[in-house]
XYZ file of C-alpha atoms in Angstrom:
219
model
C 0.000 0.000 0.000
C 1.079 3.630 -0.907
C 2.343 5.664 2.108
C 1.032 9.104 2.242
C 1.555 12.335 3.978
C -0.014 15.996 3.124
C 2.935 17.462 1.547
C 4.621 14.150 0.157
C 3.292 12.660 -3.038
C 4.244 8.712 -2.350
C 7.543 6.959 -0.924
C 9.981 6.748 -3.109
C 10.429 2.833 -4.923
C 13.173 1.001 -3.264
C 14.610 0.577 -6.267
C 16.122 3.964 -5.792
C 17.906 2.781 -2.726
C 18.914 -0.589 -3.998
C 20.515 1.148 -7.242
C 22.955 3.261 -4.753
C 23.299 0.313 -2.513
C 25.114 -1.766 -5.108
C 27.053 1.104 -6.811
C 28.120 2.089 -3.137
C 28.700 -1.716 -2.476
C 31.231 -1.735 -5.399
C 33.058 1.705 -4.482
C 33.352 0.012 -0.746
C 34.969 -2.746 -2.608
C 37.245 -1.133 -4.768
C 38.120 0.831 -1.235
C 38.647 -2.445 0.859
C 40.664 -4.301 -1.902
C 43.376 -1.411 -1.968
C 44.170 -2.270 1.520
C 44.294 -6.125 0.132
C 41.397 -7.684 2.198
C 40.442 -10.547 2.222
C 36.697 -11.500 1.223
C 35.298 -11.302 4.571
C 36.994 -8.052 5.162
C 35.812 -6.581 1.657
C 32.160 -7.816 2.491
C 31.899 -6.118 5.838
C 33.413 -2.966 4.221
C 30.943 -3.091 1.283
C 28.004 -4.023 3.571
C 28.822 -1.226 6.100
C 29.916 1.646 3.170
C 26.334 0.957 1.577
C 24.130 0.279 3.775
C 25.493 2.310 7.007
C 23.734 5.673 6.308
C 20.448 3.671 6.427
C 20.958 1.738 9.394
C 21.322 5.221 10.941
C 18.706 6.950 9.170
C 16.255 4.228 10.498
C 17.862 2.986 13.873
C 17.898 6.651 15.169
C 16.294 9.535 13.221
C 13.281 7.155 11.975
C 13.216 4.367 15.163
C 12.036 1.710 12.987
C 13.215 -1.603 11.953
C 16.100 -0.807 8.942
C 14.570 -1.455 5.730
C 17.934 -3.274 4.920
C 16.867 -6.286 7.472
C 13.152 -6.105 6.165
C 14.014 -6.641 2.434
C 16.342 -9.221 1.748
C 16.750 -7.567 -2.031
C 19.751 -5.200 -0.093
C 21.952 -8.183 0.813
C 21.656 -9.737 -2.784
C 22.147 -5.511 -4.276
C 25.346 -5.663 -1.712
C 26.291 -9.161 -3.262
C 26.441 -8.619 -6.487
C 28.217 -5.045 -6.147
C 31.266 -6.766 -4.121
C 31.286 -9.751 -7.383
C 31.209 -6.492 -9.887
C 33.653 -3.958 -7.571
C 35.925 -7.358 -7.344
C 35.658 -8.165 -10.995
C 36.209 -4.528 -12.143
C 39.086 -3.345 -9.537
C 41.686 -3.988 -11.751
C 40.144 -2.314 -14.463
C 38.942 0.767 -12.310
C 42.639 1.260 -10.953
C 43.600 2.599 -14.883
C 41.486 4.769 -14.679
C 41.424 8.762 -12.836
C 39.064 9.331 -10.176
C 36.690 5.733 -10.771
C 35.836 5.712 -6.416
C 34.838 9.537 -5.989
C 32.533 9.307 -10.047
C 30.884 5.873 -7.924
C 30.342 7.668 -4.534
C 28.669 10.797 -6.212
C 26.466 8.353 -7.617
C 25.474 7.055 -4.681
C 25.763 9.995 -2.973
C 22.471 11.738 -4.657
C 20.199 8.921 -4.434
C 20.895 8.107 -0.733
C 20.683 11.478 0.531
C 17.153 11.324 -1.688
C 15.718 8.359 -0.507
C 16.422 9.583 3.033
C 15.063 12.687 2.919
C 11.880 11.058 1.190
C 11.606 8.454 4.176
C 12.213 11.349 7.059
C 9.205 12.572 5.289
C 7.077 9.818 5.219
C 7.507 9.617 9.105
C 6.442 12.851 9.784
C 9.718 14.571 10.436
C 10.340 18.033 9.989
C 10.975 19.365 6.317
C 14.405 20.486 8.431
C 14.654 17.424 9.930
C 14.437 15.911 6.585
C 17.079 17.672 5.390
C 19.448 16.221 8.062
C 18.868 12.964 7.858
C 18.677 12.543 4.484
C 22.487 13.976 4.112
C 23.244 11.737 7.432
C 21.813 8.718 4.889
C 24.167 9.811 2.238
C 27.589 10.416 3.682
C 26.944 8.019 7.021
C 27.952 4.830 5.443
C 31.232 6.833 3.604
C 31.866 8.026 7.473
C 31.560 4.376 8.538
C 33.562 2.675 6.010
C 36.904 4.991 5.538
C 36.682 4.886 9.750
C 37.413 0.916 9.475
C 40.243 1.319 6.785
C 41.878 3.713 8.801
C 41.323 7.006 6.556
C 40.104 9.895 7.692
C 36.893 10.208 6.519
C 36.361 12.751 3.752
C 33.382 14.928 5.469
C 35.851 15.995 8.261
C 38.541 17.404 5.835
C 38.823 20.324 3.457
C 38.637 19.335 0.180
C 36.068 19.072 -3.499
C 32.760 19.680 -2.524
C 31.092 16.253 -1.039
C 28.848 17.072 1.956
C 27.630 20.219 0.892
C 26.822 18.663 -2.719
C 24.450 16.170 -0.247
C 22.993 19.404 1.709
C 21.776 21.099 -1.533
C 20.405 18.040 -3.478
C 18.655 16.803 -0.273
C 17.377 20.505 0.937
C 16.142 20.349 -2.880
C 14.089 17.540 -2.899
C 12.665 18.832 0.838
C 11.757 22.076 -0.846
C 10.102 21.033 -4.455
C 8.466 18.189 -3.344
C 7.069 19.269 0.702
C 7.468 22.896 -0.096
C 5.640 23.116 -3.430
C 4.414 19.674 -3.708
C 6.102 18.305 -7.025
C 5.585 14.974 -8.218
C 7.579 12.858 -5.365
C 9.848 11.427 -8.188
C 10.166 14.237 -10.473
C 11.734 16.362 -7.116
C 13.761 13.016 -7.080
C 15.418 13.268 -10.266
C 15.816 17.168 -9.824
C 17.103 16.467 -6.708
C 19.638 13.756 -7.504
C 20.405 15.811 -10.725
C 21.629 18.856 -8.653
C 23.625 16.630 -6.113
C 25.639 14.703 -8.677
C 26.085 17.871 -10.698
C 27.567 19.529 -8.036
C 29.926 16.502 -7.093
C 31.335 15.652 -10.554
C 31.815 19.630 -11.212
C 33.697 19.467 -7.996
C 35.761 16.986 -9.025
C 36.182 18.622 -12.278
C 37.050 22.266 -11.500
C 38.534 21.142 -8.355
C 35.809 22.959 -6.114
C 37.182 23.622 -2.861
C 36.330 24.000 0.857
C 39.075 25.627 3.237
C 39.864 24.793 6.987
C 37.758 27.251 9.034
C 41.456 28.016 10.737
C 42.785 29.930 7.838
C 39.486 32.064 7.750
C 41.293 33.876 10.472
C 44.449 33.480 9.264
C 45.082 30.968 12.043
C 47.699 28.542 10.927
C 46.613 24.397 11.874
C 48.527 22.424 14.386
């Protein structure tokens, strides 16, 4: 049965999550096989990297079961993108920048899909907006924390978190403020978030440390 909410067309098809599940699964791959794990190690990293912002998006922000234990669709998604990011790591190492184009694909849709959900529970169009970015850089957080890299929303560098605020705090305000189709926000949405990653990547779209704002040199 459709879920419904005055401001919120429908919930989003899970097909939008388990698309950025398995890309995410494969950059989590590509990510765990540079540190030469073994397949246990590269299937905890893949299942954590694309599936973490979820467990957090419904474990605390949503208090519901996660959707990833309710559909078993998510462990075959996560399945088949370690087979792919195993198959294709030799490949993807020829190439420049193959992990950050496969994040900011993920990256979109998650934050999405999160938002969307937040929604559907009755959270705040503001509260939206947080947890759907917590759903799209949470399971990046979790996974460069267990290779031992520091993960790439603490440190100054191409646009990444604040490509997640606008697409999500898009979605939020086309689709709850004005009341756009659910999905064509979606694509809008995701449109404006990987847009804003790849040209970031591109141009080389920087953030600074908040210490030389002052002038203040870093320890």
């Amino acid at each position: 049965m459709t879920e419904t909410l005055p401001g919120v067309s429908f919930l989003l098809p899970i097909e939008f999550d388990l698309t950025a599940t398995f890309i995410a699964a494969i950059a989590a791959t590509w990510a765990a096989s540079r540190r030469g794990y073994d397949l246990v190690g590269v299937c905890v990293i893949a299942f954590v990297g694309s599936v973490g912002g979820g467990l957090i998006r419904d474990s605390v922000f949503v208090l519901q079961i996660p959707v990833v234990m309710q559909h078993s669709s998510y462990l075959w998604a996560i399945t088949l993108g370690v087979a792919a990011g195993t198959l294709s790591f030799r490949y993807a190492e020829r190439f420049a920048h193959p992990f950050e184009y496969a994040d900011a694909l993920s990256l979109g849709v998650y934050g999405i899909y999160g938002a969307n959900r937040a929604l559907i529970a009755g959270l705040s169009p503001e509260g939206a907006v947080l947890v759907g970015v917590c759903n799209a850089v949470g399971g990046g957080v979790m996974r460069d924390i267990l290779v031992r890299e520091e993960p790439i929303l603490f440190k100054p560098g191409q646009l990444y978190t604040l490509a997640a605020v606008s697409g999500c705090l898009a979605f939020v305000v086309l689709s709850h403020g004005y009341g756009m189709d659910t999905q064509q926000a979606a694509w809008i949405a995701i449109f404006v978030t990987l847009a804003l990653r790849l040209l970031a990547i591109r141009f080389n779209w920087v953030t600074s440390a908040v210490a030389s704002w002052t002038g203040a040199k870093k320890d």
